[in-house]
Amino acid sequence: MRVIGTTTALPTGAITRHLRVRGHTLRLITASEGSGALVSETFWPPGMLGVTPLEDAPAPDLTVVDLVREPAAIAALLDDAAASGTAGDFELTRGYRQPRHDGDTWTVFTLRDVNVDEDAALVRTEDRLTLVRPPTGLGDRWLTRIVRDIATRVAKAEGSLVLHSSAFVHAGGAYLVIGDSGAGKSTTAIALARLLPDAGWMGNDRMHLDRRADDYEVTACPLPLAINKGSLDVMGITDFTAWPVRAGFPPPGSDWDRLHGEDKLKLSSQEVHRHLGVPVVPRAELAGVVLPTVDLTADYVFAAADPGHTAEVVRRNCFSLDDNLYGEDWLGVPVRDRAEPPSLDVFLTGLGKLPVLRCTLTGAADVSRLADDFRAAVRK
C-alpha cells in the first residue's frame, strides 16, 4: 500500500455525512457501520462539544476519510512512508509520542493506542485526513477519536477555558462539579442529576467554558461516564447486570465494586440516558460550582466554599494550564478565529457572583441529604 494512493482513495459503499464543529464544517466518509454508529452515539445529543449534524456542506473545511485495511496493508503503508518521507515524531496524547513521516505534500502519523499493540495510520494532506485502520473494535473507535480531537482543538484555539470537571443541570443552569481524581465528581454529578427536579446530566471529566458577555456557556466533552459499583450502590441502582453496555463490564476480580475502585464501568451519554434515566444536556449557562469530597471516615459537610479553597481546586484542575490528555496540535486543525481563554483570575472573580458550594459525602444516606441541601442553597 502506497502513501500517495491513500490521499484519493474512498471506501467502497461509503456513506457521507457532515458535521458542524463550532462554526467549522467537517465531512466524514466511511463504509463502516461500527465507526459511524460510534460517532453518532458519542456526539449525542446534538451540541455535545459543539458538534451538530448538517444536511449538506458543498465546501467543507476538512474531510475525514475512514479506510478499513488489513494489518499487512497498514504495515506496508507505514514502510512506504518511512522510505519516502523524513522521519520525526509527534505527541499523540500528552507525553505519548509516536513516529511521523513528512513528504512534500503529505504527512503520515502512526496511530497506536497506549494500551493495545495495534497499528493504524493517518495521512494528512491539505484539506483531508485519511484514517487507515484495521477491521477491529479499536479500529472503529479511531474515527470518533479524530472527530473529538478536531472539536477540542477548535474549541481551545477559539478561547475555551477547559476544566477537569463533571457537570449537571438544574433549573436550566449548569453546575460544575470540580475536584481532583477520586474526589467523587462523577458520583456527585450523576446523583444530583437523578435526584433533583428539572435536572439533567452534562458530562464527565472535562468541561469547556466560553465567555458570553457577562456569563459563561458550559459545553460538555463527550467522554464516557466512568463510574464504579460503589457509586451505583450509593444511588440505589441494582438492575445494572441486565444493561447492554457497549464497552462491557469490568472483568471479574477487578476493584470496581468499591466506592474508590480504579476499574470503572464506562457509559456513553446515550447509555447514561437509557440506563440511569436522566436527560442529557450538551450545553447550558454556568450557574454555580460544587466542590465534592468522598470520605468514608469523615462527617457529612455541606457549606459555602471558601474563596481560597475554591481557587486552589480550580487551579489544580484547569486543563487550559496543564492538559493531561491533549498535547501539541499534531493534526494542524484549520481555525479561523483564534482567541485566548479567559484568565483564571477573571474566571474566579466571576464565580464570586454565583453559588460555590463544598460537600463531603460519607455514604449512601448522604446523597439525598445533599440534594435537599443543594436545592435550599440555590433556591431563588
Short mmCIF file of N, CA and C in Angstrom, two decimals, residues 165-227:
data_model
loop_
_atom_site.label_atom_id
_atom_site.label_comp_id
_atom_site.label_asym_id
_atom_site.label_seq_id
_atom_site.Cartn_x
_atom_site.Cartn_y
_atom_site.Cartn_z
N SER A 165 -13.65 18.52 35.20
CA SER A 165 -14.91 18.70 35.89
C SER A 165 -15.98 17.80 35.31
N SER A 166 -16.87 17.32 36.16
CA SER A 166 -18.16 16.79 35.73
C SER A 166 -19.16 17.94 35.82
N ALA A 167 -20.39 17.70 35.37
CA ALA A 167 -21.38 18.77 35.45
C ALA A 167 -22.79 18.20 35.36
N PHE A 168 -23.72 18.89 36.00
CA PHE A 168 -25.14 18.57 35.89
C PHE A 168 -25.90 19.87 35.68
N VAL A 169 -27.15 19.74 35.30
CA VAL A 169 -28.00 20.90 35.05
C VAL A 169 -29.16 20.88 36.03
N HIS A 170 -29.47 22.04 36.60
CA HIS A 170 -30.63 22.20 37.48
C HIS A 170 -31.30 23.52 37.15
N ALA A 171 -32.60 23.46 36.90
CA ALA A 171 -33.38 24.66 36.59
C ALA A 171 -32.77 25.43 35.43
N GLY A 172 -32.22 24.72 34.46
CA GLY A 172 -31.70 25.36 33.25
C GLY A 172 -30.26 25.83 33.34
N GLY A 173 -29.65 25.75 34.52
CA GLY A 173 -28.29 26.23 34.69
C GLY A 173 -27.30 25.09 34.90
N ALA A 174 -26.07 25.27 34.44
CA ALA A 174 -25.03 24.25 34.56
C ALA A 174 -24.25 24.46 35.86
N TYR A 175 -24.07 23.37 36.59
CA TYR A 175 -23.26 23.39 37.81
C TYR A 175 -22.05 22.49 37.59
N LEU A 176 -20.87 23.10 37.64
CA LEU A 176 -19.64 22.34 37.52
C LEU A 176 -19.36 21.61 38.82
N VAL A 177 -18.91 20.36 38.71
CA VAL A 177 -18.50 19.58 39.87
C VAL A 177 -17.00 19.35 39.70
N ILE A 178 -16.21 20.17 40.38
CA ILE A 178 -14.77 20.23 40.14
C ILE A 178 -14.03 19.57 41.30
N GLY A 179 -13.01 18.78 40.95
CA GLY A 179 -12.21 18.17 42.01
C GLY A 179 -11.11 17.31 41.44
N ASP A 180 -10.17 16.95 42.28
CA ASP A 180 -9.08 16.07 41.88
C ASP A 180 -9.62 14.68 41.58
N SER A 181 -8.83 13.86 40.93
CA SER A 181 -9.22 12.48 40.65
C SER A 181 -9.53 11.77 41.97
N GLY A 182 -10.68 11.08 42.01
CA GLY A 182 -11.09 10.38 43.21
C GLY A 182 -11.90 11.21 44.18
N ALA A 183 -12.15 12.48 43.84
CA ALA A 183 -12.90 13.36 44.76
C ALA A 183 -14.38 13.04 44.79
N GLY A 184 -14.88 12.31 43.80
CA GLY A 184 -16.31 11.99 43.76
C GLY A 184 -17.08 12.84 42.79
N LYS A 185 -16.41 13.39 41.76
CA LYS A 185 -17.09 14.27 40.79
C LYS A 185 -18.21 13.53 40.06
N SER A 186 -17.90 12.38 39.52
CA SER A 186 -18.89 11.64 38.72
C SER A 186 -20.08 11.23 39.58
N THR A 187 -19.79 10.69 40.76
CA THR A 187 -20.88 10.25 41.65
C THR A 187 -21.77 11.41 42.04
N THR A 188 -21.15 12.54 42.40
CA THR A 188 -21.93 13.70 42.82
C THR A 188 -22.78 14.24 41.68
N ALA A 189 -22.19 14.37 40.49
CA ALA A 189 -22.92 14.95 39.36
C ALA A 189 -24.08 14.07 38.94
N ILE A 190 -23.85 12.77 38.78
CA ILE A 190 -24.94 11.92 38.30
C ILE A 190 -26.00 11.71 39.37
N ALA A 191 -25.59 11.68 40.64
CA ALA A 191 -26.58 11.52 41.71
C ALA A 191 -27.50 12.73 41.78
N LEU A 192 -26.94 13.94 41.69
CA LEU A 192 -27.78 15.13 41.73
C LEU A 192 -28.64 15.24 40.48
N ALA A 193 -28.10 14.82 39.33
CA ALA A 193 -28.91 14.84 38.11
C ALA A 193 -30.11 13.91 38.22
N ARG A 194 -29.98 12.81 38.99
CA ARG A 194 -31.08 11.87 39.14
C ARG A 194 -32.07 12.31 40.23
N LEU A 195 -31.59 13.00 41.25
CA LEU A 195 -32.44 13.29 42.40
C LEU A 195 -33.14 14.64 42.33
N LEU A 196 -32.52 15.60 41.67
CA LEU A 196 -33.10 16.95 41.66
C LEU A 196 -34.22 17.06 40.62
N PRO A 197 -35.25 17.84 40.91
CA PRO A 197 -36.26 18.10 39.89
C PRO A 197 -35.70 19.02 38.81
N ASP A 198 -36.24 18.90 37.61
CA ASP A 198 -35.81 19.77 36.50
C ASP A 198 -34.29 19.73 36.35
N ALA A 199 -33.74 18.50 36.32
CA ALA A 199 -32.29 18.35 36.29
C ALA A 199 -31.86 17.47 35.12
N GLY A 200 -30.59 17.45 34.84
CA GLY A 200 -30.03 16.61 33.79
C GLY A 200 -28.53 16.47 33.99
N TRP A 201 -27.95 15.56 33.26
CA TRP A 201 -26.51 15.31 33.32
C TRP A 201 -25.85 15.93 32.10
N MET A 202 -24.65 16.47 32.26
CA MET A 202 -23.94 17.08 31.14
C MET A 202 -22.80 16.21 30.64
N GLY A 203 -21.89 15.83 31.53
CA GLY A 203 -20.74 15.08 31.05
C GLY A 203 -19.76 14.81 32.15
N ASN A 204 -18.69 14.13 31.75
CA ASN A 204 -17.72 13.62 32.71
C ASN A 204 -16.31 14.06 32.34
N ASP A 205 -15.53 14.42 33.32
CA ASP A 205 -14.08 14.63 33.26
C ASP A 205 -13.65 16.00 32.76
N ARG A 206 -14.24 16.55 31.70
CA ARG A 206 -13.80 17.87 31.25
C ARG A 206 -14.96 18.65 30.68
N MET A 207 -14.96 19.94 31.01
CA MET A 207 -15.97 20.86 30.52
C MET A 207 -15.28 22.06 29.86
N HIS A 208 -15.89 22.55 28.79
CA HIS A 208 -15.40 23.74 28.10
C HIS A 208 -16.29 24.92 28.50
N LEU A 209 -15.65 26.03 28.85
CA LEU A 209 -16.38 27.25 29.21
C LEU A 209 -16.00 28.35 28.24
N ASP A 210 -17.02 28.98 27.64
CA ASP A 210 -16.82 30.08 26.71
C ASP A 210 -17.47 31.33 27.27
N ARG A 211 -16.71 32.42 27.24
CA ARG A 211 -17.19 33.69 27.78
C ARG A 211 -18.27 34.26 26.87
N ARG A 212 -19.41 34.61 27.44
CA ARG A 212 -20.52 35.21 26.72
C ARG A 212 -20.95 36.48 27.45
N ALA A 213 -20.40 37.62 27.05
CA ALA A 213 -20.72 38.90 27.70
C ALA A 213 -20.44 38.79 29.20
N ASP A 214 -21.50 38.71 30.03
CA ASP A 214 -21.32 38.71 31.49
C ASP A 214 -21.40 37.32 32.10
N ASP A 215 -21.46 36.27 31.28
CA ASP A 215 -21.55 34.92 31.85
C ASP A 215 -20.73 33.95 31.02
N TYR A 216 -20.87 32.68 31.34
CA TYR A 216 -20.13 31.62 30.64
C TYR A 216 -21.11 30.56 30.15
N GLU A 217 -20.88 30.08 28.94
CA GLU A 217 -21.62 28.92 28.46
C GLU A 217 -20.75 27.69 28.67
N VAL A 218 -21.34 26.68 29.27
CA VAL A 218 -20.64 25.42 29.54
C VAL A 218 -21.03 24.42 28.46
N THR A 219 -20.03 23.78 27.86
CA THR A 219 -20.26 22.75 26.85
C THR A 219 -19.56 21.48 27.28
N ALA A 220 -20.29 20.37 27.18
CA ALA A 220 -19.75 19.09 27.63
C ALA A 220 -18.85 18.47 26.58
N CYS A 221 -17.80 17.78 27.03
CA CYS A 221 -16.95 16.98 26.17
C CYS A 221 -17.45 15.54 26.24
N PRO A 222 -17.60 14.86 25.10
CA PRO A 222 -18.22 13.53 25.11
C PRO A 222 -17.27 12.40 25.52
N LEU A 223 -16.81 12.47 26.75
CA LEU A 223 -16.06 11.34 27.31
C LEU A 223 -17.04 10.48 28.12
N PRO A 224 -16.84 9.17 28.18
CA PRO A 224 -17.79 8.31 28.89
C PRO A 224 -17.86 8.66 30.38
N LEU A 225 -19.05 8.43 30.95
CA LEU A 225 -19.19 8.50 32.40
C LEU A 225 -18.50 7.27 32.98
N ALA A 226 -17.45 7.48 33.76
CA ALA A 226 -16.72 6.38 34.39
C ALA A 226 -17.20 6.27 35.83
N ILE A 227 -17.84 5.15 36.14
CA ILE A 227 -18.49 5.02 37.45
C ILE A 227 -18.29 3.60 37.96
#
